[in-house]
Amino acid sequence: MIAITPITRDHVASFRSAVDAVARESGLLARPEAPPLDAAHAFVDANLTAGNPHLVALDGQRVVGWCDITRGPAPFRAHCGTLGMGVLLSHRRQGLGRRLLEAAVDVAQDAGLRRIELTVRARNAPAIRLYQASGFVSEGRFVAHTATADGFEDSLPMALLLTT
């Protein structure tokens, strides 16, 4: 059974490894590879310090998925968070992404967030279906938003408004 749990500092190396695997395999994350380990530690530390939702899916001690929601730094954006998530290829199509997303949204609502935003590549149909099924709505289209080795890709901004 895969456990969904808040991330701890002990998970950082495995979290970074999962991010790297998804980034390199899919080409769908914001970067083509994970940041260096010290940057991953800084990201996790910042989320822990700020009380941002950051959950991992554990298969034993190995991180096989994650979902984080980073709160906006400016006071007028503190009610908003930006979602990032991924699941290792070996663990997809088992409902794990949905479990991670639902758990993170619950934590975000408890933390006082009222809006969760994300940007998804237009070609990432499985992720778009997951977000739509979870209540996210499209807020338009960013044309030629991401440069790739083959040219440019469009992205879709999406958001979920949480009730109080």
mmCIF file with all atom_site columns, C-alpha atoms in Angstrom:
data_model
loop_
_atom_site.group_PDB
_atom_site.id
_atom_site.type_symbol
_atom_site.label_atom_id
_atom_site.label_alt_id
_atom_site.label_comp_id
_atom_site.label_asym_id
_atom_site.label_entity_id
_atom_site.label_seq_id
_atom_site.pdbx_PDB_ins_code
_atom_site.Cartn_x
_atom_site.Cartn_y
_atom_site.Cartn_z
_atom_site.occupancy
_atom_site.B_iso_or_equiv
_atom_site.pdbx_formal_charge
_atom_site.auth_seq_id
_atom_site.auth_comp_id
_atom_site.auth_asym_id
_atom_site.auth_atom_id
_atom_site.pdbx_PDB_model_num
ATOM 1   C CA . MET A 1 1   ? 0.000   0.000  0.000   1.00 0.00 ? 1   MET A CA 1
ATOM 2   C CA . ILE A 1 2   ? 1.284   3.438  -0.944  1.00 0.00 ? 2   ILE A CA 1
ATOM 3   C CA . ALA A 1 3   ? 1.194   5.903  1.960   1.00 0.00 ? 3   ALA A CA 1
ATOM 4   C CA . ILE A 1 4   ? 0.437   9.601  1.473   1.00 0.00 ? 4   ILE A CA 1
ATOM 5   C CA . THR A 1 5   ? 2.237   11.688 4.092   1.00 0.00 ? 5   THR A CA 1
ATOM 6   C CA . PRO A 1 6   ? 3.558   15.208 4.650   1.00 0.00 ? 6   PRO A CA 1
ATOM 7   C CA . ILE A 1 7   ? 7.104   15.563 3.425   1.00 0.00 ? 7   ILE A CA 1
ATOM 8   C CA . THR A 1 8   ? 9.924   15.707 5.963   1.00 0.00 ? 8   THR A CA 1
ATOM 9   C CA . ARG A 1 9   ? 13.578  16.630 5.596   1.00 0.00 ? 9   ARG A CA 1
ATOM 10  C CA . ASP A 1 10  ? 14.336  12.891 5.601   1.00 0.00 ? 10  ASP A CA 1
ATOM 11  C CA . HIS A 1 11  ? 12.433  12.547 2.305   1.00 0.00 ? 11  HIS A CA 1
ATOM 12  C CA . VAL A 1 12  ? 14.340  15.220 0.370   1.00 0.00 ? 12  VAL A CA 1
ATOM 13  C CA . ALA A 1 13  ? 16.874  13.018 -1.443  1.00 0.00 ? 13  ALA A CA 1
ATOM 14  C CA . SER A 1 14  ? 14.178  10.555 -2.530  1.00 0.00 ? 14  SER A CA 1
ATOM 15  C CA . PHE A 1 15  ? 11.831  13.436 -3.451  1.00 0.00 ? 15  PHE A CA 1
ATOM 16  C CA . ARG A 1 16  ? 14.541  14.989 -5.614  1.00 0.00 ? 16  ARG A CA 1
ATOM 17  C CA . SER A 1 17  ? 15.156  11.627 -7.273  1.00 0.00 ? 17  SER A CA 1
ATOM 18  C CA . ALA A 1 18  ? 11.435  11.282 -8.094  1.00 0.00 ? 18  ALA A CA 1
ATOM 19  C CA . VAL A 1 19  ? 11.275  14.818 -9.499  1.00 0.00 ? 19  VAL A CA 1
ATOM 20  C CA . ASP A 1 20  ? 14.333  14.093 -11.628 1.00 0.00 ? 20  ASP A CA 1
ATOM 21  C CA . ALA A 1 21  ? 12.885  10.836 -12.966 1.00 0.00 ? 21  ALA A CA 1
ATOM 22  C CA . VAL A 1 22  ? 9.559   12.443 -13.911 1.00 0.00 ? 22  VAL A CA 1
ATOM 23  C CA . ALA A 1 23  ? 11.224  15.499 -15.446 1.00 0.00 ? 23  ALA A CA 1
ATOM 24  C CA . ARG A 1 24  ? 13.596  13.445 -17.583 1.00 0.00 ? 24  ARG A CA 1
ATOM 25  C CA . GLU A 1 25  ? 11.006  10.841 -18.600 1.00 0.00 ? 25  GLU A CA 1
ATOM 26  C CA . SER A 1 26  ? 8.064   13.048 -19.424 1.00 0.00 ? 26  SER A CA 1
ATOM 27  C CA . GLY A 1 27  ? 9.423   16.425 -20.416 1.00 0.00 ? 27  GLY A CA 1
ATOM 28  C CA . LEU A 1 28  ? 6.278   17.827 -18.816 1.00 0.00 ? 28  LEU A CA 1
ATOM 29  C CA . LEU A 1 29  ? 7.641   19.571 -15.746 1.00 0.00 ? 29  LEU A CA 1
ATOM 30  C CA . ALA A 1 30  ? 8.774   23.176 -15.614 1.00 0.00 ? 30  ALA A CA 1
ATOM 31  C CA . ARG A 1 31  ? 12.388  22.065 -15.934 1.00 0.00 ? 31  ARG A CA 1
ATOM 32  C CA . PRO A 1 32  ? 14.112  19.218 -17.793 1.00 0.00 ? 32  PRO A CA 1
ATOM 33  C CA . GLU A 1 33  ? 15.721  17.802 -14.640 1.00 0.00 ? 33  GLU A CA 1
ATOM 34  C CA . ALA A 1 34  ? 15.505  18.179 -10.905 1.00 0.00 ? 34  ALA A CA 1
ATOM 35  C CA . PRO A 1 35  ? 17.373  21.004 -9.219  1.00 0.00 ? 35  PRO A CA 1
ATOM 36  C CA . PRO A 1 36  ? 20.550  20.155 -7.285  1.00 0.00 ? 36  PRO A CA 1
ATOM 37  C CA . LEU A 1 37  ? 20.081  18.484 -3.913  1.00 0.00 ? 37  LEU A CA 1
ATOM 38  C CA . ASP A 1 38  ? 20.846  21.675 -1.969  1.00 0.00 ? 38  ASP A CA 1
ATOM 39  C CA . ALA A 1 39  ? 18.126  23.520 -3.924  1.00 0.00 ? 39  ALA A CA 1
ATOM 40  C CA . ALA A 1 40  ? 15.668  20.680 -3.248  1.00 0.00 ? 40  ALA A CA 1
ATOM 41  C CA . HIS A 1 41  ? 16.493  20.965 0.467   1.00 0.00 ? 41  HIS A CA 1
ATOM 42  C CA . ALA A 1 42  ? 15.913  24.734 0.309   1.00 0.00 ? 42  ALA A CA 1
ATOM 43  C CA . PHE A 1 43  ? 12.553  24.250 -1.451  1.00 0.00 ? 43  PHE A CA 1
ATOM 44  C CA . VAL A 1 44  ? 11.343  21.701 1.098   1.00 0.00 ? 44  VAL A CA 1
ATOM 45  C CA . ASP A 1 45  ? 12.627  23.798 4.021   1.00 0.00 ? 45  ASP A CA 1
ATOM 46  C CA . ALA A 1 46  ? 10.809  26.860 2.654   1.00 0.00 ? 46  ALA A CA 1
ATOM 47  C CA . ASN A 1 47  ? 7.563   24.888 2.315   1.00 0.00 ? 47  ASN A CA 1
ATOM 48  C CA . LEU A 1 48  ? 7.894   23.470 5.831   1.00 0.00 ? 48  LEU A CA 1
ATOM 49  C CA . THR A 1 49  ? 8.677   26.894 7.300   1.00 0.00 ? 49  THR A CA 1
ATOM 50  C CA . ALA A 1 50  ? 5.758   28.550 5.489   1.00 0.00 ? 50  ALA A CA 1
ATOM 51  C CA . GLY A 1 51  ? 3.335   25.745 6.305   1.00 0.00 ? 51  GLY A CA 1
ATOM 52  C CA . ASN A 1 52  ? 2.716   25.088 2.618   1.00 0.00 ? 52  ASN A CA 1
ATOM 53  C CA . PRO A 1 53  ? 1.058   21.792 1.725   1.00 0.00 ? 53  PRO A CA 1
ATOM 54  C CA . HIS A 1 54  ? 3.723   19.375 0.514   1.00 0.00 ? 54  HIS A CA 1
ATOM 55  C CA . LEU A 1 55  ? 2.838   15.701 0.453   1.00 0.00 ? 55  LEU A CA 1
ATOM 56  C CA . VAL A 1 56  ? 4.689   12.668 -0.814  1.00 0.00 ? 56  VAL A CA 1
ATOM 57  C CA . ALA A 1 57  ? 3.549   9.195  -1.797  1.00 0.00 ? 57  ALA A CA 1
ATOM 58  C CA . LEU A 1 58  ? 5.785   6.559  -0.259  1.00 0.00 ? 58  LEU A CA 1
ATOM 59  C CA . ASP A 1 59  ? 6.304   3.007  -1.461  1.00 0.00 ? 59  ASP A CA 1
ATOM 60  C CA . GLY A 1 60  ? 8.206   1.823  1.585   1.00 0.00 ? 60  GLY A CA 1
ATOM 61  C CA . GLN A 1 61  ? 10.790  4.576  2.067   1.00 0.00 ? 61  GLN A CA 1
ATOM 62  C CA . ARG A 1 62  ? 10.883  5.578  -1.613  1.00 0.00 ? 62  ARG A CA 1
ATOM 63  C CA . VAL A 1 63  ? 9.062   8.695  -2.833  1.00 0.00 ? 63  VAL A CA 1
ATOM 64  C CA . VAL A 1 64  ? 7.024   7.676  -5.878  1.00 0.00 ? 64  VAL A CA 1
ATOM 65  C CA . GLY A 1 65  ? 4.918   10.823 -6.165  1.00 0.00 ? 65  GLY A CA 1
ATOM 66  C CA . TRP A 1 66  ? 4.459   14.271 -4.706  1.00 0.00 ? 66  TRP A CA 1
ATOM 67  C CA . CYS A 1 67  ? 2.088   17.207 -4.613  1.00 0.00 ? 67  CYS A CA 1
ATOM 68  C CA . ASP A 1 68  ? 3.079   20.614 -3.291  1.00 0.00 ? 68  ASP A CA 1
ATOM 69  C CA . ILE A 1 69  ? 1.189   23.888 -3.158  1.00 0.00 ? 69  ILE A CA 1
ATOM 70  C CA . THR A 1 70  ? 3.413   26.914 -2.722  1.00 0.00 ? 70  THR A CA 1
ATOM 71  C CA . ARG A 1 71  ? 1.721   29.959 -1.257  1.00 0.00 ? 71  ARG A CA 1
ATOM 72  C CA . GLY A 1 72  ? 2.266   33.312 -2.957  1.00 0.00 ? 72  GLY A CA 1
ATOM 73  C CA . PRO A 1 73  ? 4.905   35.426 -1.174  1.00 0.00 ? 73  PRO A CA 1
ATOM 74  C CA . ALA A 1 74  ? 3.150   38.800 -1.391  1.00 0.00 ? 74  ALA A CA 1
ATOM 75  C CA . PRO A 1 75  ? 0.432   39.555 1.192   1.00 0.00 ? 75  PRO A CA 1
ATOM 76  C CA . PHE A 1 76  ? -2.167  40.217 -1.523  1.00 0.00 ? 76  PHE A CA 1
ATOM 77  C CA . ARG A 1 77  ? -1.440  36.717 -2.955  1.00 0.00 ? 77  ARG A CA 1
ATOM 78  C CA . ALA A 1 78  ? -1.170  34.829 0.340   1.00 0.00 ? 78  ALA A CA 1
ATOM 79  C CA . HIS A 1 79  ? -4.597  33.239 -0.250  1.00 0.00 ? 79  HIS A CA 1
ATOM 80  C CA . CYS A 1 80  ? -3.264  31.636 -3.469  1.00 0.00 ? 80  CYS A CA 1
ATOM 81  C CA . GLY A 1 81  ? -0.996  28.675 -3.990  1.00 0.00 ? 81  GLY A CA 1
ATOM 82  C CA . THR A 1 82  ? 0.710   27.223 -7.043  1.00 0.00 ? 82  THR A CA 1
ATOM 83  C CA . LEU A 1 83  ? 0.424   23.474 -7.459  1.00 0.00 ? 83  LEU A CA 1
ATOM 84  C CA . GLY A 1 84  ? 3.202   21.171 -8.566  1.00 0.00 ? 84  GLY A CA 1
ATOM 85  C CA . MET A 1 85  ? 2.940   17.403 -8.721  1.00 0.00 ? 85  MET A CA 1
ATOM 86  C CA . GLY A 1 86  ? 4.185   14.259 -10.345 1.00 0.00 ? 86  GLY A CA 1
ATOM 87  C CA . VAL A 1 87  ? 4.040   10.486 -10.107 1.00 0.00 ? 87  VAL A CA 1
ATOM 88  C CA . LEU A 1 88  ? 6.695   8.034  -11.244 1.00 0.00 ? 88  LEU A CA 1
ATOM 89  C CA . LEU A 1 89  ? 5.806   6.218  -14.462 1.00 0.00 ? 89  LEU A CA 1
ATOM 90  C CA . SER A 1 90  ? 5.807   2.873  -12.626 1.00 0.00 ? 90  SER A CA 1
ATOM 91  C CA . HIS A 1 91  ? 3.048   4.096  -10.289 1.00 0.00 ? 91  HIS A CA 1
ATOM 92  C CA . ARG A 1 92  ? 0.735   5.909  -12.719 1.00 0.00 ? 92  ARG A CA 1
ATOM 93  C CA . ARG A 1 93  ? -2.804  4.877  -13.628 1.00 0.00 ? 93  ARG A CA 1
ATOM 94  C CA . GLN A 1 94  ? -3.438  3.545  -10.130 1.00 0.00 ? 94  GLN A CA 1
ATOM 95  C CA . GLY A 1 95  ? -5.279  6.568  -8.718  1.00 0.00 ? 95  GLY A CA 1
ATOM 96  C CA . LEU A 1 96  ? -2.210  7.832  -6.901  1.00 0.00 ? 96  LEU A CA 1
ATOM 97  C CA . GLY A 1 97  ? -2.254  11.262 -8.549  1.00 0.00 ? 97  GLY A CA 1
ATOM 98  C CA . ARG A 1 98  ? -5.878  11.724 -7.536  1.00 0.00 ? 98  ARG A CA 1
ATOM 99  C CA . ARG A 1 99  ? -5.132  10.661 -3.943  1.00 0.00 ? 99  ARG A CA 1
ATOM 100 C CA . LEU A 1 100 ? -2.192  13.064 -3.723  1.00 0.00 ? 100 LEU A CA 1
ATOM 101 C CA . LEU A 1 101 ? -4.170  15.931 -5.224  1.00 0.00 ? 101 LEU A CA 1
ATOM 102 C CA . GLU A 1 102 ? -7.207  15.412 -2.983  1.00 0.00 ? 102 GLU A CA 1
ATOM 103 C CA . ALA A 1 103 ? -5.036  15.208 0.138   1.00 0.00 ? 103 ALA A CA 1
ATOM 104 C CA . ALA A 1 104 ? -3.077  18.335 -0.810  1.00 0.00 ? 104 ALA A CA 1
ATOM 105 C CA . VAL A 1 105 ? -6.261  20.313 -1.541  1.00 0.00 ? 105 VAL A CA 1
ATOM 106 C CA . ASP A 1 106 ? -7.630  19.314 1.882   1.00 0.00 ? 106 ASP A CA 1
ATOM 107 C CA . VAL A 1 107 ? -4.425  20.491 3.571   1.00 0.00 ? 107 VAL A CA 1
ATOM 108 C CA . ALA A 1 108 ? -4.478  23.718 1.541   1.00 0.00 ? 108 ALA A CA 1
ATOM 109 C CA . GLN A 1 109 ? -8.039  24.470 2.574   1.00 0.00 ? 109 GLN A CA 1
ATOM 110 C CA . ASP A 1 110 ? -7.188  23.808 6.233   1.00 0.00 ? 110 ASP A CA 1
ATOM 111 C CA . ALA A 1 111 ? -4.177  26.152 5.838   1.00 0.00 ? 111 ALA A CA 1
ATOM 112 C CA . GLY A 1 112 ? -6.448  28.970 4.678   1.00 0.00 ? 112 GLY A CA 1
ATOM 113 C CA . LEU A 1 113 ? -5.750  28.888 0.959   1.00 0.00 ? 113 LEU A CA 1
ATOM 114 C CA . ARG A 1 114 ? -8.702  29.917 -1.193  1.00 0.00 ? 114 ARG A CA 1
ATOM 115 C CA . ARG A 1 115 ? -7.274  29.548 -4.703  1.00 0.00 ? 115 ARG A CA 1
ATOM 116 C CA . ILE A 1 116 ? -4.970  26.910 -6.168  1.00 0.00 ? 116 ILE A CA 1
ATOM 117 C CA . GLU A 1 117 ? -3.371  27.637 -9.515  1.00 0.00 ? 117 GLU A CA 1
ATOM 118 C CA . LEU A 1 118 ? -1.401  25.533 -11.954 1.00 0.00 ? 118 LEU A CA 1
ATOM 119 C CA . THR A 1 119 ? -0.083  25.541 -15.472 1.00 0.00 ? 119 THR A CA 1
ATOM 120 C CA . VAL A 1 120 ? -0.227  22.319 -17.465 1.00 0.00 ? 120 VAL A CA 1
ATOM 121 C CA . ARG A 1 121 ? 1.150   21.582 -20.913 1.00 0.00 ? 121 ARG A CA 1
ATOM 122 C CA . ALA A 1 122 ? -1.683  21.443 -23.450 1.00 0.00 ? 122 ALA A CA 1
ATOM 123 C CA . ARG A 1 123 ? -0.527  17.981 -24.626 1.00 0.00 ? 123 ARG A CA 1
ATOM 124 C CA . ASN A 1 124 ? -0.735  16.470 -21.133 1.00 0.00 ? 124 ASN A CA 1
ATOM 125 C CA . ALA A 1 125 ? -4.257  15.078 -21.509 1.00 0.00 ? 125 ALA A CA 1
ATOM 126 C CA . PRO A 1 126 ? -4.123  12.713 -18.487 1.00 0.00 ? 126 PRO A CA 1
ATOM 127 C CA . ALA A 1 127 ? -3.169  15.571 -16.144 1.00 0.00 ? 127 ALA A CA 1
ATOM 128 C CA . ILE A 1 128 ? -5.802  17.877 -17.633 1.00 0.00 ? 128 ILE A CA 1
ATOM 129 C CA . ARG A 1 129 ? -8.476  15.195 -17.083 1.00 0.00 ? 129 ARG A CA 1
ATOM 130 C CA . LEU A 1 130 ? -7.315  14.746 -13.468 1.00 0.00 ? 130 LEU A CA 1
ATOM 131 C CA . TYR A 1 131 ? -7.431  18.470 -12.770 1.00 0.00 ? 131 TYR A CA 1
ATOM 132 C CA . GLN A 1 132 ? -10.845 18.903 -14.415 1.00 0.00 ? 132 GLN A CA 1
ATOM 133 C CA . ALA A 1 133 ? -12.261 15.927 -12.490 1.00 0.00 ? 133 ALA A CA 1
ATOM 134 C CA . SER A 1 134 ? -10.942 17.550 -9.304  1.00 0.00 ? 134 SER A CA 1
ATOM 135 C CA . GLY A 1 135 ? -12.775 20.812 -9.996  1.00 0.00 ? 135 GLY A CA 1
ATOM 136 C CA . PHE A 1 136 ? -10.049 22.884 -11.670 1.00 0.00 ? 136 PHE A CA 1
ATOM 137 C CA . VAL A 1 137 ? -11.244 25.101 -14.503 1.00 0.00 ? 137 VAL A CA 1
ATOM 138 C CA . SER A 1 138 ? -9.320  26.372 -17.481 1.00 0.00 ? 138 SER A CA 1
ATOM 139 C CA . GLU A 1 139 ? -8.520  30.067 -17.438 1.00 0.00 ? 139 GLU A CA 1
ATOM 140 C CA . GLY A 1 140 ? -7.367  30.373 -21.029 1.00 0.00 ? 140 GLY A CA 1
ATOM 141 C CA . ARG A 1 141 ? -4.346  29.320 -23.019 1.00 0.00 ? 141 ARG A CA 1
ATOM 142 C CA . PHE A 1 142 ? -0.723  30.474 -23.048 1.00 0.00 ? 142 PHE A CA 1
ATOM 143 C CA . VAL A 1 143 ? 0.382   30.179 -26.677 1.00 0.00 ? 143 VAL A CA 1
ATOM 144 C CA . ALA A 1 144 ? 4.022   29.151 -27.296 1.00 0.00 ? 144 ALA A CA 1
ATOM 145 C CA . HIS A 1 145 ? 4.467   29.220 -23.528 1.00 0.00 ? 145 HIS A CA 1
ATOM 146 C CA . THR A 1 146 ? 7.270   26.674 -23.192 1.00 0.00 ? 146 THR A CA 1
ATOM 147 C CA . ALA A 1 147 ? 10.339  26.284 -25.397 1.00 0.00 ? 147 ALA A CA 1
ATOM 148 C CA . THR A 1 148 ? 11.226  22.685 -26.228 1.00 0.00 ? 148 THR A CA 1
ATOM 149 C CA . ALA A 1 149 ? 13.793  20.961 -28.420 1.00 0.00 ? 149 ALA A CA 1
ATOM 150 C CA . ASP A 1 150 ? 11.077  20.696 -31.089 1.00 0.00 ? 150 ASP A CA 1
ATOM 151 C CA . GLY A 1 151 ? 9.796   24.270 -30.911 1.00 0.00 ? 151 GLY A CA 1
ATOM 152 C CA . PHE A 1 152 ? 7.198   25.665 -28.557 1.00 0.00 ? 152 PHE A CA 1
ATOM 153 C CA . GLU A 1 153 ? 4.264   24.261 -26.625 1.00 0.00 ? 153 GLU A CA 1
ATOM 154 C CA . ASP A 1 154 ? 1.055   25.834 -25.419 1.00 0.00 ? 154 ASP A CA 1
ATOM 155 C CA . SER A 1 155 ? 0.096   25.625 -21.759 1.00 0.00 ? 155 SER A CA 1
ATOM 156 C CA . LEU A 1 156 ? -3.214  25.899 -19.979 1.00 0.00 ? 156 LEU A CA 1
ATOM 157 C CA . PRO A 1 157 ? -3.587  27.949 -16.816 1.00 0.00 ? 157 PRO A CA 1
ATOM 158 C CA . MET A 1 158 ? -6.105  26.310 -14.492 1.00 0.00 ? 158 MET A CA 1
ATOM 159 C CA . ALA A 1 159 ? -7.419  27.131 -11.040 1.00 0.00 ? 159 ALA A CA 1
ATOM 160 C CA . LEU A 1 160 ? -9.537  25.728 -8.259  1.00 0.00 ? 160 LEU A CA 1
ATOM 161 C CA . LEU A 1 161 ? -11.455 28.045 -5.953  1.00 0.00 ? 161 LEU A CA 1
ATOM 162 C CA . LEU A 1 162 ? -11.917 26.648 -2.457  1.00 0.00 ? 162 LEU A CA 1
ATOM 163 C CA . THR A 1 163 ? -14.917 27.435 -0.314  1.00 0.00 ? 163 THR A CA 1
ATOM 164 C CA . THR A 1 164 ? -14.605 28.710 3.221   1.00 0.00 ? 164 THR A CA 1
#
